[in-house]
Amino acid sequence: MSKSRFFKHLSYTFSWGLHRPLSLSTFKACQYQSKPNSSLFSKMISSSSSIRSCTSLAASHDTSATTDSSAYLSVRIRCPKDVADMLSEALLCFGASSTSIDEQDDCESSHEIHIDSVFPQFQDVDVSLSQAADSIGLKEIPAYEVKMGKQCDWIRKTQESFHPVEVTEGLWIVPDWRAPPDVRATNIILDPGLAFGTGEHPTTKLCLLLLRGLIKGGELFLDYGTGSGILAIAALKFGASLSVGLDVDPQAITSASHNAALNNIEPETMELRLVSKKTCSPLMDEGTNEVVKEQRTDGMVPVSETEKYDVVIANILLNPLLELADQIVSYAKPGAVVGLSGILSEQLPYIMDRYSVLLEDISVSEMDGWACASGKKKSSL
């Protein structure tokens, strides 16, 4: 894989059927009717490469008990430059665990570029690549080569690429294997593991900056799609009295719990809830391993009048933000601020159109082509 300065995973907050097809026109046109598939997406950007990675449900469900979890398939794909970004996204929808595009590629043709991707050990790469190519309108499957890799090598290289990130003056995100550059600053210690949120990606930065401005002390905060738990932890360090993190991915809940411990967060101030991917199965509290709420048939944690939040942030992706808008906003108190991120600037019109009936005084902040929208929940809801 091409080297980069950081590596991330974004847990997709909610998912539908494992093999439900995804219209990849959503990456260009963001159609409302297009439902996300069941992959757990992530995003990544650096100055030298564009990285997007995900933990795929296909990877976690399709492998057998005999799968060697320490091995993976490293797939190098040669494709036209003008479709590389879309193909990278599409690969994540059809089985890839991560993809990277090296902008300094030395591909023989100036019109082509290499995509380096990682697949689970027993994934049918040919089928995945065929489906990905077809979904974006490629007439032929791009040339590719496959090599077997070891998970330990991937993790070691990933750790070496992480460095402390200064989000803004006085706010640092620090990998737990490195020393904080400024011990007097607000330092969020992080071991990202297999969950998105290292502070390096623009959407995470935008959410952290929004959160820092909103938390004055004593607020109840909901991190909708908590991933590494970075926002939930940050809210408490800024002065919130309670953070609740929801996620569909058990790895994200485990990662967030671990990161809370690294930051000496008291268990009673940060609740982590695993939201079921299937209907009619219980929702478990990470700390007690007990059912925490009665489940509705749509797989969501019910919201009672006593469980409303002063600040709600959902840093996920466009499709779930559109599909789950009513549910996301339902967690907020009337007049509470709801932040929405994980979206490209060009996708903002879809967010504004969908949320204008739910929020008022909507404002937008942008960074490196990514956006964060926030507004107050209408009192009439």
PDB file of N, CA, C and O in Angstrom, residues 330-375:
ATOM      1  N   SER A 330     -34.661  13.645  16.254  1.00  0.00           N
ATOM      2  CA  SER A 330     -35.547  13.298  17.365  1.00  0.00           C
ATOM      3  C   SER A 330     -34.812  13.171  18.692  1.00  0.00           C
ATOM      4  O   SER A 330     -35.417  13.281  19.757  1.00  0.00           O
ATOM      5  N   TYR A 331     -33.518  12.971  18.648  1.00  0.00           N
ATOM      6  CA  TYR A 331     -32.737  12.862  19.875  1.00  0.00           C
ATOM      7  C   TYR A 331     -32.499  14.225  20.532  1.00  0.00           C
ATOM      8  O   TYR A 331     -32.105  14.279  21.698  1.00  0.00           O
ATOM      9  N   ALA A 332     -32.670  15.292  19.794  1.00  0.00           N
ATOM     10  CA  ALA A 332     -32.347  16.626  20.298  1.00  0.00           C
ATOM     11  C   ALA A 332     -33.531  17.255  21.024  1.00  0.00           C
ATOM     12  O   ALA A 332     -34.695  17.043  20.671  1.00  0.00           O
ATOM     13  N   LYS A 333     -33.231  18.039  22.051  1.00  0.00           N
ATOM     14  CA  LYS A 333     -34.260  18.846  22.706  1.00  0.00           C
ATOM     15  C   LYS A 333     -34.718  19.945  21.746  1.00  0.00           C
ATOM     16  O   LYS A 333     -33.954  20.347  20.852  1.00  0.00           O
ATOM     17  N   PRO A 334     -35.916  20.459  21.897  1.00  0.00           N
ATOM     18  CA  PRO A 334     -36.313  21.623  21.088  1.00  0.00           C
ATOM     19  C   PRO A 334     -35.321  22.769  21.297  1.00  0.00           C
ATOM     20  O   PRO A 334     -34.967  23.108  22.423  1.00  0.00           O
ATOM     21  N   GLY A 335     -34.842  23.325  20.219  1.00  0.00           N
ATOM     22  CA  GLY A 335     -33.868  24.402  20.305  1.00  0.00           C
ATOM     23  C   GLY A 335     -32.433  23.928  20.429  1.00  0.00           C
ATOM     24  O   GLY A 335     -31.498  24.737  20.367  1.00  0.00           O
ATOM     25  N   ALA A 336     -32.220  22.621  20.597  1.00  0.00           N
ATOM     26  CA  ALA A 336     -30.862  22.074  20.696  1.00  0.00           C
ATOM     27  C   ALA A 336     -30.182  22.113  19.332  1.00  0.00           C
ATOM     28  O   ALA A 336     -30.830  22.079  18.286  1.00  0.00           O
ATOM     29  N   VAL A 337     -28.856  22.142  19.349  1.00  0.00           N
ATOM     30  CA  VAL A 337     -28.091  22.194  18.105  1.00  0.00           C
ATOM     31  C   VAL A 337     -27.823  20.783  17.591  1.00  0.00           C
ATOM     32  O   VAL A 337     -27.412  19.901  18.350  1.00  0.00           O
ATOM     33  N   VAL A 338     -28.056  20.589  16.304  1.00  0.00           N
ATOM     34  CA  VAL A 338     -27.771  19.326  15.629  1.00  0.00           C
ATOM     35  C   VAL A 338     -26.703  19.600  14.575  1.00  0.00           C
ATOM     36  O   VAL A 338     -26.885  20.459  13.704  1.00  0.00           O
ATOM     37  N   GLY A 339     -25.570  18.887  14.667  1.00  0.00           N
ATOM     38  CA  GLY A 339     -24.495  19.031  13.690  1.00  0.00           C
ATOM     39  C   GLY A 339     -24.459  17.840  12.754  1.00  0.00           C
ATOM     40  O   GLY A 339     -24.652  16.698  13.180  1.00  0.00           O
ATOM     41  N   LEU A 340     -24.202  18.093  11.481  1.00  0.00           N
ATOM     42  CA  LEU A 340     -24.244  17.059  10.448  1.00  0.00           C
ATOM     43  C   LEU A 340     -22.979  17.155   9.601  1.00  0.00           C
ATOM     44  O   LEU A 340     -22.697  18.204   9.011  1.00  0.00           O
ATOM     45  N   SER A 341     -22.222  16.070   9.545  1.00  0.00           N
ATOM     46  CA  SER A 341     -20.996  16.112   8.758  1.00  0.00           C
ATOM     47  C   SER A 341     -20.727  14.742   8.149  1.00  0.00           C
ATOM     48  O   SER A 341     -21.535  13.831   8.250  1.00  0.00           O
ATOM     49  N   GLY A 342     -19.540  14.643   7.494  1.00  0.00           N
ATOM     50  CA  GLY A 342     -19.242  13.455   6.712  1.00  0.00           C
ATOM     51  C   GLY A 342     -19.652  13.633   5.272  1.00  0.00           C
ATOM     52  O   GLY A 342     -19.765  12.673   4.517  1.00  0.00           O
ATOM     53  N   ILE A 343     -19.881  14.877   4.871  1.00  0.00           N
ATOM     54  CA  ILE A 343     -20.404  15.170   3.532  1.00  0.00           C
ATOM     55  C   ILE A 343     -19.450  16.090   2.774  1.00  0.00           C
ATOM     56  O   ILE A 343     -18.729  16.899   3.365  1.00  0.00           O
ATOM     57  N   LEU A 344     -19.453  15.950   1.463  1.00  0.00           N
ATOM     58  CA  LEU A 344     -18.706  16.844   0.594  1.00  0.00           C
ATOM     59  C   LEU A 344     -19.447  18.166   0.458  1.00  0.00           C
ATOM     60  O   LEU A 344     -20.673  18.218   0.571  1.00  0.00           O
ATOM     61  N   SER A 345     -18.725  19.213   0.190  1.00  0.00           N
ATOM     62  CA  SER A 345     -19.347  20.531   0.035  1.00  0.00           C
ATOM     63  C   SER A 345     -20.404  20.515  -1.063  1.00  0.00           C
ATOM     64  O   SER A 345     -21.450  21.160  -0.944  1.00  0.00           O
ATOM     65  N   GLU A 346     -20.133  19.758  -2.111  1.00  0.00           N
ATOM     66  CA  GLU A 346     -21.078  19.713  -3.228  1.00  0.00           C
ATOM     67  C   GLU A 346     -22.364  18.969  -2.879  1.00  0.00           C
ATOM     68  O   GLU A 346     -23.362  19.054  -3.590  1.00  0.00           O
ATOM     69  N   GLN A 347     -22.360  18.249  -1.754  1.00  0.00           N
ATOM     70  CA  GLN A 347     -23.556  17.531  -1.329  1.00  0.00           C
ATOM     71  C   GLN A 347     -24.444  18.347  -0.393  1.00  0.00           C
ATOM     72  O   GLN A 347     -25.524  17.917  -0.025  1.00  0.00           O
ATOM     73  N   LEU A 348     -23.997  19.539  -0.028  1.00  0.00           N
ATOM     74  CA  LEU A 348     -24.734  20.376   0.912  1.00  0.00           C
ATOM     75  C   LEU A 348     -26.182  20.656   0.509  1.00  0.00           C
ATOM     76  O   LEU A 348     -27.064  20.673   1.376  1.00  0.00           O
ATOM     77  N   PRO A 349     -26.478  20.911  -0.779  1.00  0.00           N
ATOM     78  CA  PRO A 349     -27.875  21.197  -1.130  1.00  0.00           C
ATOM     79  C   PRO A 349     -28.846  20.094  -0.708  1.00  0.00           C
ATOM     80  O   PRO A 349     -29.989  20.382  -0.339  1.00  0.00           O
ATOM     81  N   TYR A 350     -28.417  18.841  -0.744  1.00  0.00           N
ATOM     82  CA  TYR A 350     -29.283  17.749  -0.344  1.00  0.00           C
ATOM     83  C   TYR A 350     -29.547  17.779   1.161  1.00  0.00           C
ATOM     84  O   TYR A 350     -30.657  17.520   1.625  1.00  0.00           O
ATOM     85  N   ILE A 351     -28.496  18.102   1.931  1.00  0.00           N
ATOM     86  CA  ILE A 351     -28.650  18.225   3.373  1.00  0.00           C
ATOM     87  C   ILE A 351     -29.544  19.400   3.722  1.00  0.00           C
ATOM     88  O   ILE A 351     -30.448  19.294   4.572  1.00  0.00           O
ATOM     89  N   MET A 352     -29.319  20.539   3.087  1.00  0.00           N
ATOM     90  CA  MET A 352     -30.121  21.731   3.366  1.00  0.00           C
ATOM     91  C   MET A 352     -31.580  21.497   3.038  1.00  0.00           C
ATOM     92  O   MET A 352     -32.474  21.892   3.797  1.00  0.00           O
ATOM     93  N   ASP A 353     -31.836  20.837   1.934  1.00  0.00           N
ATOM     94  CA  ASP A 353     -33.214  20.568   1.525  1.00  0.00           C
ATOM     95  C   ASP A 353     -33.905  19.619   2.504  1.00  0.00           C
ATOM     96  O   ASP A 353     -35.051  19.838   2.895  1.00  0.00           O
ATOM     97  N   ARG A 354     -33.197  18.576   2.925  1.00  0.00           N
ATOM     98  CA  ARG A 354     -33.805  17.567   3.813  1.00  0.00           C
ATOM     99  C   ARG A 354     -34.001  18.108   5.220  1.00  0.00           C
ATOM    100  O   ARG A 354     -35.016  17.814   5.878  1.00  0.00           O
ATOM    101  N   TYR A 355     -33.058  18.883   5.719  1.00  0.00           N
ATOM    102  CA  TYR A 355     -33.095  19.295   7.122  1.00  0.00           C
ATOM    103  C   TYR A 355     -33.750  20.656   7.351  1.00  0.00           C
ATOM    104  O   TYR A 355     -33.969  21.046   8.499  1.00  0.00           O
ATOM    105  N   SER A 356     -34.087  21.374   6.293  1.00  0.00           N
ATOM    106  CA  SER A 356     -34.703  22.692   6.466  1.00  0.00           C
ATOM    107  C   SER A 356     -36.074  22.608   7.120  1.00  0.00           C
ATOM    108  O   SER A 356     -36.536  23.580   7.727  1.00  0.00           O
ATOM    109  N   VAL A 357     -36.733  21.464   7.038  1.00  0.00           N
ATOM    110  CA  VAL A 357     -38.039  21.294   7.692  1.00  0.00           C
ATOM    111  C   VAL A 357     -37.878  20.882   9.150  1.00  0.00           C
ATOM    112  O   VAL A 357     -38.852  20.876   9.910  1.00  0.00           O
ATOM    113  N   LEU A 358     -36.650  20.529   9.550  1.00  0.00           N
ATOM    114  CA  LEU A 358     -36.400  20.045  10.902  1.00  0.00           C
ATOM    115  C   LEU A 358     -35.588  21.034  11.739  1.00  0.00           C
ATOM    116  O   LEU A 358     -35.740  21.091  12.961  1.00  0.00           O
ATOM    117  N   LEU A 359     -34.716  21.811  11.068  1.00  0.00           N
ATOM    118  CA  LEU A 359     -33.816  22.714  11.771  1.00  0.00           C
ATOM    119  C   LEU A 359     -33.997  24.140  11.283  1.00  0.00           C
ATOM    120  O   LEU A 359     -34.419  24.381  10.153  1.00  0.00           O
ATOM    121  N   GLU A 360     -33.655  25.088  12.147  1.00  0.00           N
ATOM    122  CA  GLU A 360     -33.669  26.492  11.757  1.00  0.00           C
ATOM    123  C   GLU A 360     -32.294  27.098  12.030  1.00  0.00           C
ATOM    124  O   GLU A 360     -31.470  26.519  12.734  1.00  0.00           O
ATOM    125  N   ASP A 361     -32.081  28.256  11.446  1.00  0.00           N
ATOM    126  CA  ASP A 361     -30.788  28.949  11.597  1.00  0.00           C
ATOM    127  C   ASP A 361     -29.621  28.036  11.219  1.00  0.00           C
ATOM    128  O   ASP A 361     -28.610  27.948  11.918  1.00  0.00           O
ATOM    129  N   ILE A 362     -29.751  27.366  10.087  1.00  0.00           N
ATOM    130  CA  ILE A 362     -28.705  26.438   9.652  1.00  0.00           C
ATOM    131  C   ILE A 362     -27.491  27.217   9.151  1.00  0.00           C
ATOM    132  O   ILE A 362     -27.605  28.136   8.342  1.00  0.00           O
ATOM    133  N   SER A 363     -26.328  26.833   9.649  1.00  0.00           N
ATOM    134  CA  SER A 363     -25.076  27.433   9.200  1.00  0.00           C
ATOM    135  C   SER A 363     -24.149  26.335   8.700  1.00  0.00           C
ATOM    136  O   SER A 363     -24.334  25.158   9.015  1.00  0.00           O
ATOM    137  N   VAL A 364     -23.144  26.733   7.938  1.00  0.00           N
ATOM    138  CA  VAL A 364     -22.250  25.767   7.303  1.00  0.00           C
ATOM    139  C   VAL A 364     -20.805  26.198   7.495  1.00  0.00           C
ATOM    140  O   VAL A 364     -20.471  27.379   7.351  1.00  0.00           O
ATOM    141  N   SER A 365     -19.955  25.239   7.819  1.00  0.00           N
ATOM    142  CA  SER A 365     -18.514  25.462   7.813  1.00  0.00           C
ATOM    143  C   SER A 365     -17.892  24.446   6.861  1.00  0.00           C
ATOM    144  O   SER A 365     -18.399  23.327   6.723  1.00  0.00           O
ATOM    145  N   GLU A 366     -16.809  24.842   6.196  1.00  0.00           N
ATOM    146  CA  GLU A 366     -16.195  23.975   5.197  1.00  0.00           C
ATOM    147  C   GLU A 366     -14.682  23.927   5.381  1.00  0.00           C
ATOM    148  O   GLU A 366     -14.065  24.867   5.876  1.00  0.00           O
ATOM    149  N   MET A 367     -14.107  22.799   4.955  1.00  0.00           N
ATOM    150  CA  MET A 367     -12.660  22.615   5.039  1.00  0.00           C
ATOM    151  C   MET A 367     -12.226  21.591   3.994  1.00  0.00           C
ATOM    152  O   MET A 367     -12.717  20.465   3.981  1.00  0.00           O
ATOM    153  N   ASP A 368     -11.351  21.995   3.112  1.00  0.00           N
ATOM    154  CA  ASP A 368     -10.759  21.089   2.117  1.00  0.00           C
ATOM    155  C   ASP A 368     -11.799  20.292   1.338  1.00  0.00           C
ATOM    156  O   ASP A 368     -11.619  19.103   1.071  1.00  0.00           O
ATOM    157  N   GLY A 369     -12.883  20.944   0.965  1.00  0.00           N
ATOM    158  CA  GLY A 369     -13.904  20.285   0.157  1.00  0.00           C
ATOM    159  C   GLY A 369     -14.936  19.501   0.937  1.00  0.00           C
ATOM    160  O   GLY A 369     -15.838  18.910   0.354  1.00  0.00           O
ATOM    161  N   TRP A 370     -14.825  19.474   2.267  1.00  0.00           N
ATOM    162  CA  TRP A 370     -15.788  18.795   3.130  1.00  0.00           C
ATOM    163  C   TRP A 370     -16.585  19.831   3.905  1.00  0.00           C
ATOM    164  O   TRP A 370     -16.155  20.971   4.057  1.00  0.00           O
ATOM    165  N   ALA A 371     -17.734  19.425   4.409  1.00  0.00           N
ATOM    166  CA  ALA A 371     -18.626  20.394   5.037  1.00  0.00           C
ATOM    167  C   ALA A 371     -19.240  19.857   6.318  1.00  0.00           C
ATOM    168  O   ALA A 371     -19.349  18.650   6.533  1.00  0.00           O
ATOM    169  N   CYS A 372     -19.645  20.794   7.172  1.00  0.00           N
ATOM    170  CA  CYS A 372     -20.396  20.499   8.388  1.00  0.00           C
ATOM    171  C   CYS A 372     -21.521  21.512   8.486  1.00  0.00           C
ATOM    172  O   CYS A 372     -21.272  22.721   8.467  1.00  0.00           O
ATOM    173  N   ALA A 373     -22.753  21.030   8.542  1.00  0.00           N
ATOM    174  CA  ALA A 373     -23.916  21.902   8.691  1.00  0.00           C
ATOM    175  C   ALA A 373     -24.467  21.747  10.100  1.00  0.00           C
ATOM    176  O   ALA A 373     -24.446  20.651  10.665  1.00  0.00           O
ATOM    177  N   SER A 374     -24.960  22.825  10.657  1.00  0.00           N
ATOM    178  CA  SER A 374     -25.548  22.760  11.990  1.00  0.00           C
ATOM    179  C   SER A 374     -26.712  23.732  12.092  1.00  0.00           C
ATOM    180  O   SER A 374     -26.714  24.778  11.451  1.00  0.00           O
ATOM    181  N   GLY A 375     -27.692  23.352  12.888  1.00  0.00           N
ATOM    182  CA  GLY A 375     -28.855  24.209  13.086  1.00  0.00           C
ATOM    183  C   GLY A 375     -29.589  23.821  14.352  1.00  0.00           C
ATOM    184  O   GLY A 375     -29.282  22.782  14.971  1.00  0.00           O
TER     185      GLY A 375
END
